[in-house]
XYZ file of C-alpha atoms in Angstrom:
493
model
C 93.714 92.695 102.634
C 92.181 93.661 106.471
C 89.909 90.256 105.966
C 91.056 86.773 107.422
C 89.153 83.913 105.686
C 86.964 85.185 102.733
C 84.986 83.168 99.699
C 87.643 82.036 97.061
C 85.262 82.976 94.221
C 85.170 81.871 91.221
C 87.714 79.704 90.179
C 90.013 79.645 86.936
C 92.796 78.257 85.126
C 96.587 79.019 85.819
C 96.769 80.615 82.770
C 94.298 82.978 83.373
C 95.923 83.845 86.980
C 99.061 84.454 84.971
C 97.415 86.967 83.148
C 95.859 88.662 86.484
C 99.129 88.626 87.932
C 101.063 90.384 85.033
C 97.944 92.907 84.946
C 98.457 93.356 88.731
C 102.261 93.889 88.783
C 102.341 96.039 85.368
C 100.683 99.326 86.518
C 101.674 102.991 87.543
C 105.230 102.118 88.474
C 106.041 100.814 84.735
C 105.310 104.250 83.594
C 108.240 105.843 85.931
C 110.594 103.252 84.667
C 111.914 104.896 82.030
C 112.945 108.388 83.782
C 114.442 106.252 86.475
C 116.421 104.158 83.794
C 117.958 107.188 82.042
C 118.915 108.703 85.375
C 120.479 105.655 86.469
C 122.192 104.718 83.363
C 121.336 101.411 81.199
C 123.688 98.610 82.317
C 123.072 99.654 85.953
C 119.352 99.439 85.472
C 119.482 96.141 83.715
C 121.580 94.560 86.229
C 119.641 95.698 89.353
C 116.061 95.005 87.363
C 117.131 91.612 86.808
C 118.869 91.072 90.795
C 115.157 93.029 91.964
C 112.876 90.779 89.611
C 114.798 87.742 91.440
C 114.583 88.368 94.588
C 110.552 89.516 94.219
C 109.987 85.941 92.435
C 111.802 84.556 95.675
C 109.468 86.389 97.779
C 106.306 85.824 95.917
C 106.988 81.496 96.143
C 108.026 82.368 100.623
C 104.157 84.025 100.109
C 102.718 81.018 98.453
C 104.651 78.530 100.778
C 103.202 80.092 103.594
C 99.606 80.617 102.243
C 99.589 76.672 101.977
C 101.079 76.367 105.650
C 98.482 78.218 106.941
C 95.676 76.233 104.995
C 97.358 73.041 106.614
C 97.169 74.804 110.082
C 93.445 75.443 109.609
C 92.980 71.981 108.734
C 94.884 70.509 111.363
C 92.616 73.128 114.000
C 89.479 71.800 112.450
C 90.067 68.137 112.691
C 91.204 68.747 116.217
C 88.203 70.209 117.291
C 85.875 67.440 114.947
C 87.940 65.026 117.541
C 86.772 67.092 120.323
C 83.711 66.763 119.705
C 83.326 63.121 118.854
C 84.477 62.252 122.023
C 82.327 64.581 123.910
C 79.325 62.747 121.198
C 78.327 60.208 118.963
C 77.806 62.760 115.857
C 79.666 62.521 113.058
C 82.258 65.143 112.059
C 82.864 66.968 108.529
C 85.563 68.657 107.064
C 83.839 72.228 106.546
C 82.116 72.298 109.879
C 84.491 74.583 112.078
C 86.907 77.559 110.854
C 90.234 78.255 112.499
C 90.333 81.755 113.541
C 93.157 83.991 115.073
C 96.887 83.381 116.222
C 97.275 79.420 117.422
C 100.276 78.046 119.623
C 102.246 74.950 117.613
C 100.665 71.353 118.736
C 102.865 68.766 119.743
C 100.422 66.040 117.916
C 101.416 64.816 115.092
C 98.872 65.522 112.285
C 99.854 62.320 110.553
C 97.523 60.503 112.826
C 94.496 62.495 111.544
C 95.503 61.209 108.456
C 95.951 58.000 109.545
C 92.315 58.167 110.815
C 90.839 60.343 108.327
C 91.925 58.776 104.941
C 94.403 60.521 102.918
C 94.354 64.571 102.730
C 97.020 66.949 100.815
C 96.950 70.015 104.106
C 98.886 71.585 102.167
C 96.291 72.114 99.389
C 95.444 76.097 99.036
C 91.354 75.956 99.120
C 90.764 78.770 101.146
C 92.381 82.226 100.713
C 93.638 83.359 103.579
C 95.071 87.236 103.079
C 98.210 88.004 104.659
C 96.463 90.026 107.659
C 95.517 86.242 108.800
C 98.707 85.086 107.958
C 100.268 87.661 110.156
C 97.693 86.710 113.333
C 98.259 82.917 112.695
C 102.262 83.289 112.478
C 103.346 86.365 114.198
C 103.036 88.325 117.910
C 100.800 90.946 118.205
C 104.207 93.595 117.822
C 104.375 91.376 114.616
C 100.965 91.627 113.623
C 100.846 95.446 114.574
C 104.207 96.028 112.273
C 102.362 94.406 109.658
C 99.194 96.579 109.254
C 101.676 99.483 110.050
C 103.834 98.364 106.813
C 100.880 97.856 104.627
C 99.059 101.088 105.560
C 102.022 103.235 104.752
C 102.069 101.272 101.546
C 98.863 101.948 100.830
C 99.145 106.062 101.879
C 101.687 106.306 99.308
C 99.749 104.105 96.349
C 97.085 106.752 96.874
C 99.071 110.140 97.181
C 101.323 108.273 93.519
C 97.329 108.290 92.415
C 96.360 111.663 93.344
C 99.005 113.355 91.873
C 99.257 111.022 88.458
C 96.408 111.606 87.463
C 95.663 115.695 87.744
C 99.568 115.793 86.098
C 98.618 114.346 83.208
C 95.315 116.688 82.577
C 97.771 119.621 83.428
C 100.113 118.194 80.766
C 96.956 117.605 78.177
C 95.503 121.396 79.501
C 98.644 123.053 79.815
C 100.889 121.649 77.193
C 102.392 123.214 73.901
C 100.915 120.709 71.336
C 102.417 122.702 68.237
C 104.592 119.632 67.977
C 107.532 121.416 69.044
C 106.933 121.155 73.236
C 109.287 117.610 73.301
C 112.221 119.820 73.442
C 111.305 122.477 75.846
C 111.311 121.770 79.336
C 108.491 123.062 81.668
C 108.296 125.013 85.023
C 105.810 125.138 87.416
C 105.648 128.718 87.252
C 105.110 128.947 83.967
C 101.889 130.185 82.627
C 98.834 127.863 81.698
C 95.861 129.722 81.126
C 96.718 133.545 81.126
C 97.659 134.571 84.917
C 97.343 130.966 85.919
C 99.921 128.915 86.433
C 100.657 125.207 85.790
C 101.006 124.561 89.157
C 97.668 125.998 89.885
C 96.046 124.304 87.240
C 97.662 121.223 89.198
C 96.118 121.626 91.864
C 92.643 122.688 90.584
C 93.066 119.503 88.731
C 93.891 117.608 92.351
C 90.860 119.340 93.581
C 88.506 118.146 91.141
C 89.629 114.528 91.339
C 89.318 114.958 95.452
C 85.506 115.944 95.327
C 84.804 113.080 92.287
C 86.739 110.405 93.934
C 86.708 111.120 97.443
C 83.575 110.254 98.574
C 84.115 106.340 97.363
C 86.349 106.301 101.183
C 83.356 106.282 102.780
C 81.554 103.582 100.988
C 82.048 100.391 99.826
C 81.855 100.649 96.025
C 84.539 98.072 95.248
C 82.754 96.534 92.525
C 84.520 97.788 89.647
C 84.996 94.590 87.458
C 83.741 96.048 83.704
C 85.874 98.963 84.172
C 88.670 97.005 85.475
C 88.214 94.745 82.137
C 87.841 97.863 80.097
C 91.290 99.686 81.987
C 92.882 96.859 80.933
C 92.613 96.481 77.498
C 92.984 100.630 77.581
C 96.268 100.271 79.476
C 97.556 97.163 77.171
C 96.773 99.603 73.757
C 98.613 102.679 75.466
C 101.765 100.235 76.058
C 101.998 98.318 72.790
C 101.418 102.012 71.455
C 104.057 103.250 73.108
C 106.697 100.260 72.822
C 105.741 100.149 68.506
C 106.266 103.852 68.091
C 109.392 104.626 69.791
C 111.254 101.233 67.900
C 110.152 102.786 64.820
C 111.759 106.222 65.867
C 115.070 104.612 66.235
C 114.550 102.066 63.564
C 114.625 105.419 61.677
C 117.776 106.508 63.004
C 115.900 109.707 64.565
C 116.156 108.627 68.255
C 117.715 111.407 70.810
C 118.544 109.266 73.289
C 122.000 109.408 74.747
C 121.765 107.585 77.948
C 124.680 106.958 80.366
C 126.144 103.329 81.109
C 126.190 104.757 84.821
C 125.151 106.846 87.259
C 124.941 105.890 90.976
C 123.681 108.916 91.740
C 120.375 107.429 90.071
C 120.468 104.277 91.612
C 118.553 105.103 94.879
C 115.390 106.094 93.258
C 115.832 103.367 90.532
C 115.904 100.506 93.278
C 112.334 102.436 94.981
C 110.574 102.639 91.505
C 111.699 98.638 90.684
C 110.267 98.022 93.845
C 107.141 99.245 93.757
C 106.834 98.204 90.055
C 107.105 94.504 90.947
C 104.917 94.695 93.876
C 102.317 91.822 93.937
C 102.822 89.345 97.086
C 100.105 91.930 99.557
C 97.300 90.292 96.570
C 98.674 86.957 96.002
C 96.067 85.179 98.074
C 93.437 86.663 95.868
C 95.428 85.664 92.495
C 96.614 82.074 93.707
C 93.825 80.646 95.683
C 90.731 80.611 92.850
C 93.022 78.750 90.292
C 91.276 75.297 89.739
C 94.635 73.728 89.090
C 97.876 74.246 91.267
C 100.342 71.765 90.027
C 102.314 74.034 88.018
C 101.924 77.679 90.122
C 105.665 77.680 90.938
C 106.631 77.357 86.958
C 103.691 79.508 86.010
C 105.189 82.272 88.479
C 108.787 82.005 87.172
C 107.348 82.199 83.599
C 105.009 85.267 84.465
C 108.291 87.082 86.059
C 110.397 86.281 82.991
C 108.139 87.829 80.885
C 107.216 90.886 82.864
C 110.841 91.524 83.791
C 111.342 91.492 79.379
C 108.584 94.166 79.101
C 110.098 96.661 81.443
C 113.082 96.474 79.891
C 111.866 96.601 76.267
C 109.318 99.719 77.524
C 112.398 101.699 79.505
C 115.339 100.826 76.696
C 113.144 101.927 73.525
C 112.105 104.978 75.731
C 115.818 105.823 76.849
C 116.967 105.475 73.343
C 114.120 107.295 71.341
C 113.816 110.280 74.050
C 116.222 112.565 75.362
C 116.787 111.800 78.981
C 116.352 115.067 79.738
C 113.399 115.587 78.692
C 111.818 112.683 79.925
C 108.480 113.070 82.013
C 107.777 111.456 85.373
C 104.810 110.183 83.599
C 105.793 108.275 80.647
C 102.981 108.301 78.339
C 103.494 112.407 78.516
C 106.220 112.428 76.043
C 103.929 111.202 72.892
C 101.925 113.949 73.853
C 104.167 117.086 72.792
C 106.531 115.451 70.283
C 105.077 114.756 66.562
C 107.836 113.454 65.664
C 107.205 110.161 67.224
C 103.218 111.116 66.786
C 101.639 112.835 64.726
C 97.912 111.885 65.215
C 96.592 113.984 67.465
C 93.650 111.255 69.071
C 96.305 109.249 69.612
C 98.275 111.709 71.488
C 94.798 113.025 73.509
C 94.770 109.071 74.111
C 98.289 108.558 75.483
C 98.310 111.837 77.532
C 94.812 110.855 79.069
C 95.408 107.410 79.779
C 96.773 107.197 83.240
C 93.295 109.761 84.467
C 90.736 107.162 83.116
C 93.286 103.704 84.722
C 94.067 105.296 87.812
C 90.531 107.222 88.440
C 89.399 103.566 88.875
C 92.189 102.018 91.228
C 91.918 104.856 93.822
C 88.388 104.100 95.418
C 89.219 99.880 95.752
C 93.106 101.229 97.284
C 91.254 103.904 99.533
C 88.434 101.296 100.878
C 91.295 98.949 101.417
C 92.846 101.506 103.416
C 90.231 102.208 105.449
C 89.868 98.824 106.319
C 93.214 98.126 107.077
C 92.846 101.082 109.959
C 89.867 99.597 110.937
C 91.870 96.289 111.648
C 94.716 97.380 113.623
C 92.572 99.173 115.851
C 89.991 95.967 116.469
C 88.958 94.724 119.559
C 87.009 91.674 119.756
C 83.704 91.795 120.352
C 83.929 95.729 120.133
C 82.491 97.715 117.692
C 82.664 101.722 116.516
C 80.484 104.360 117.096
C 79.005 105.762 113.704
C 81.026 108.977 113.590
C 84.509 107.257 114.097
C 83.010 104.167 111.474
C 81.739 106.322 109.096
C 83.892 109.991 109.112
C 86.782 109.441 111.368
C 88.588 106.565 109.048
C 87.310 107.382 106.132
C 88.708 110.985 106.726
C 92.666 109.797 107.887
C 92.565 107.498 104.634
C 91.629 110.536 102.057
C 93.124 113.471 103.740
C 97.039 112.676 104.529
C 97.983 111.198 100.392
C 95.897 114.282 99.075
C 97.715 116.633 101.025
C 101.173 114.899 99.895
C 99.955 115.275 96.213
C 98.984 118.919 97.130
C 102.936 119.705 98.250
C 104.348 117.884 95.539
C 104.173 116.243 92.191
C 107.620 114.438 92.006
C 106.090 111.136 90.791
C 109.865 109.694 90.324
C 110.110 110.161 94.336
C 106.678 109.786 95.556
C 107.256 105.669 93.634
C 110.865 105.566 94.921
C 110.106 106.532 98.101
C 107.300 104.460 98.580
C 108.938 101.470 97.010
C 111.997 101.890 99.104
C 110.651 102.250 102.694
C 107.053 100.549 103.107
C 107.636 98.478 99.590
C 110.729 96.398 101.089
C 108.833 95.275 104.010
C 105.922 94.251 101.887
C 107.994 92.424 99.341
C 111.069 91.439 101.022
C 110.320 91.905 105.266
C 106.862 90.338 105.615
C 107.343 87.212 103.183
C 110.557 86.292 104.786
C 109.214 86.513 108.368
C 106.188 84.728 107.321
C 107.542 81.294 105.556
C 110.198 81.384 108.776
C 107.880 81.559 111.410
C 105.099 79.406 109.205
C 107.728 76.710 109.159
C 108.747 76.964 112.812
C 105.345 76.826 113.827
C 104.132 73.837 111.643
C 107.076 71.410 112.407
C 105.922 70.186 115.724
C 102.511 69.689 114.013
C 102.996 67.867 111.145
C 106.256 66.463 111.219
C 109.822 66.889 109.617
C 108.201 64.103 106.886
C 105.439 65.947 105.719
C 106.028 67.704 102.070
C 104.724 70.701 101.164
C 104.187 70.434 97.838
C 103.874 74.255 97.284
C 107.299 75.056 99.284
C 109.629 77.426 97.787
C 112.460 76.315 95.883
C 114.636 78.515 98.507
C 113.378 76.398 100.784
C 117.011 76.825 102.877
C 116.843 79.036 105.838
C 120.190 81.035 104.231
C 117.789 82.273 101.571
C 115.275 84.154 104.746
C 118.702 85.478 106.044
C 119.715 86.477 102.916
C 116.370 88.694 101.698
C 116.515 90.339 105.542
C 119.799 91.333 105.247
C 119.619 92.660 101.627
C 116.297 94.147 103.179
C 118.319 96.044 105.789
C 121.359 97.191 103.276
C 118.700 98.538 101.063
C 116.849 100.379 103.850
C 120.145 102.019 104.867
C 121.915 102.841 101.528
C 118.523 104.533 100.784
C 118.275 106.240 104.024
C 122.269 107.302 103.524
C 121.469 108.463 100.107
C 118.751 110.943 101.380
C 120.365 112.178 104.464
C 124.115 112.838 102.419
C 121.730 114.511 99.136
C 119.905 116.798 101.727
C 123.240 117.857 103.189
C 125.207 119.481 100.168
C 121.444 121.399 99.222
């Protein structure tokens, strides 16, 4: 995410980046859904799920639009400079010799005479992935590129304090929990006892301690290469859900389902719109997703089809939950509520399973979000041509990417807020901010270069400026409802 211009690796089919993207959008956040539906009420959650899933499929094509702008721009760069230098010789030029790099003023040449004099060439084409730290340098001001590394770090602090504290909840749950099959209908406190004089919140944080020292240390390497147990997560995660989704539609097939939820409740509707959010949060990764697929033609329907079918899994995972479980009783942490209750399951591997789940998913996330971190400080602070001493390189970072989410996680455990906060501050400008400025500015700046005729064949289908206008200013209403919400909650405590 730090990097500019990397290797597009491998390449593969669009349906296979379907399938990365649903894996990539369908994580931790899907399993606060459900608390955040009940608490919101079910036809308010369906109708701002469905508004949110829109306008994040809006964003995700202004991403792709501008991902293929700025592979024209680097075309249009290189061919300018091949020109540069056959004039200055008599050596030929080729199409790979010279890389764009950094933030480049609009040319008033029309590119349509390269083309002219180079044969015909789609600029548009997405070849190279170019992450949206480039983007930002290529389309923004340096305030513009500095807000974005700002937004994206923030993001990232509060992906890894959601990960510290997910994961040693759910061993306090599995350690700490009543599983005499009777614990679904009694509700916990922190204070109450887990192993003799120690408390669950103690055992919480032991928990938080162990995962510190075991995964920790990964911030201060570069051990990103994590693809069998990504494979292996993934198949884990995909069991737990289908699990989940079978069981509680056979509890209220039976007629046995508790749930009771309300058609409404705006007082839920704050936190609902953070953990949506966050749970459809993919456009920071979509130059890694889009960029290796062999064939492009169809990305825009392939997108609108992968959104249409991940928008009808969050609501069939947060309706059967809302419906088979008392709201009430509800955990932050989803798969927690098959772990106390044999009345929805009454195996008890399957229930170790469920409860341990999230520890053995998110245990491999943290180290590749913490690296990415790391780098992302490493970025804003750049200089060219500078570089940093071993102590700042190797402690210093590392240390202000580990420290600040584990000390979050060590105050608090409130997963529903630690997502909806997250999703509602440094999640809008990721998903709604960021994309709009980029495809606005993108456009601006490519005009004058290629020409009001050229056609980008990967432009979104809001391709009229009212649509930007329209995601800033629902941007901006969101950021102050949310803000309103906090501030008038904190004041009648």
């Amino acid at each position: 995410m730090a990097g500019g211009i990397t290797e597009t690796g491998e390449p593969y089919s669009a349906f296979v980046g379907l399938v990365y993207m649903f894996n990539l959008i369908v994580g931790t956040g899907a399993l606060t859904m459900p608390k955040a539906f009940a608490t919101a009420g079910w036809v308010v959650s369906l109708a701002l799920i469905s508004f949110l899933g829109f306008m994040s499929y809006m964003t995700t094509t202004f991403v792709i639009e501008a991902m293929a702008a700025a592979n024209a721009q680097l075309r249009w760069k290189r061919r300018e400079q091949e020109e540069i230098d056959d004039s200055d010789s008599t050596s030929e030029y080729s199409d790979d010799d010279v890389m764009g790099r950094g933030r480049s003023e609009p040319e008033t040449k029309p590119i349509l005479s390269v083309q002219r004099s180079g044969g015909h060439v789609d600029h548009f084409d997405i070849v190279e992935r170019v992450e949206m730290g480039q983007m930002a340098s290529m389309f923004f001001n340096k305030v513009g590129v500095n807000m974005f590394y700002i937004c994206i770090i923030v993001y990232l602090y509060g992906d890894l304090a959601i990960y510290a504290a997910a994961v040693p909840i759910s061993l306090m749950e599995v350690a700490c929990g009543n599983h005499s099959c009777s614990a679904g209908s009694v509700k916990y406190n922190d204070t109450d006892p887990c192993w003799g004089s120690v408390t669950r919140k103690d055992a919480y944080r032991v928990f938080l301690s162990v995962f510190t020292v075991l995964l920790g240390p990964f911030t201060f390497f570069n051990a990103q290469k994590t693809k069998y147990l990504q494979i292996l997560t993934s198949f884990m995660r995909w069991i737990a859900f289908t699990m989940m989704i079978i069981l509680a539609l056979i509890r209220i097939g039976k007629g046995t389902g508790e749930g009771r939820p309300p058609v409404a409740s705006l007082s839920g509707i704050p936190n609902l719109f953070g953990v949506c959010v966050y749970s459809f949060m993919c456009q920071h990764s979509l130059p890694s997703l889009v960029t290796p697929i062999s064939d492009k033609k169809r990305v825009g329907t392939l997108v609108l089809a992968d959104y249409i079918l991940i928008l009808g899994f969050y609501v069939l995972l947060s309706f059967t939950a809302i419906f088979c479980f008392n709201g009430s009783f509800l955990h932050d942490m989803y798969t927690l509520n098959f772990t106390d209750n044999c009345d929805v399951l009454d195996i008890p591997v399957l229930r170790y399973f469920l409860g341990l789940f999230p520890v053995f998913t998110i245990s491999t996330n943290f180290p590749i979000i913490a690296v990415t971190l790391r780098n992302n400080w490493k970025t804003l602070f750049h200089r060219d041509g500078g570089t940093y001493p071993w102590v700042v390189d190797r402690v210093v970072f590392p240390l202000i990417t580990l420290v600040p989410p584990i000390l979050v996680a060590f105050c608090t455990h409130n997963l529903e807020s630690l997502v909806g906060i997250t999703g509602s501050y440094a999640g809008t400008g990721i998903q709604y901010i960021i994309p709009a400025f980029l495809v606005y500015y993108a456009r601006r700046h490519l005009e004058p270069v290629m020409g009001r005729d050229a056609i980008n064949k990967h432009q979104s289908p809001f391709r009229h400026a009212f649509w930007v206008w329209f995601v800033l200013l629902w941007a901006a209403f969101c950021l102050m409802f949310v803000t309103a919400n906090i501030i008038l909650t904190d004041t009648r405590k």
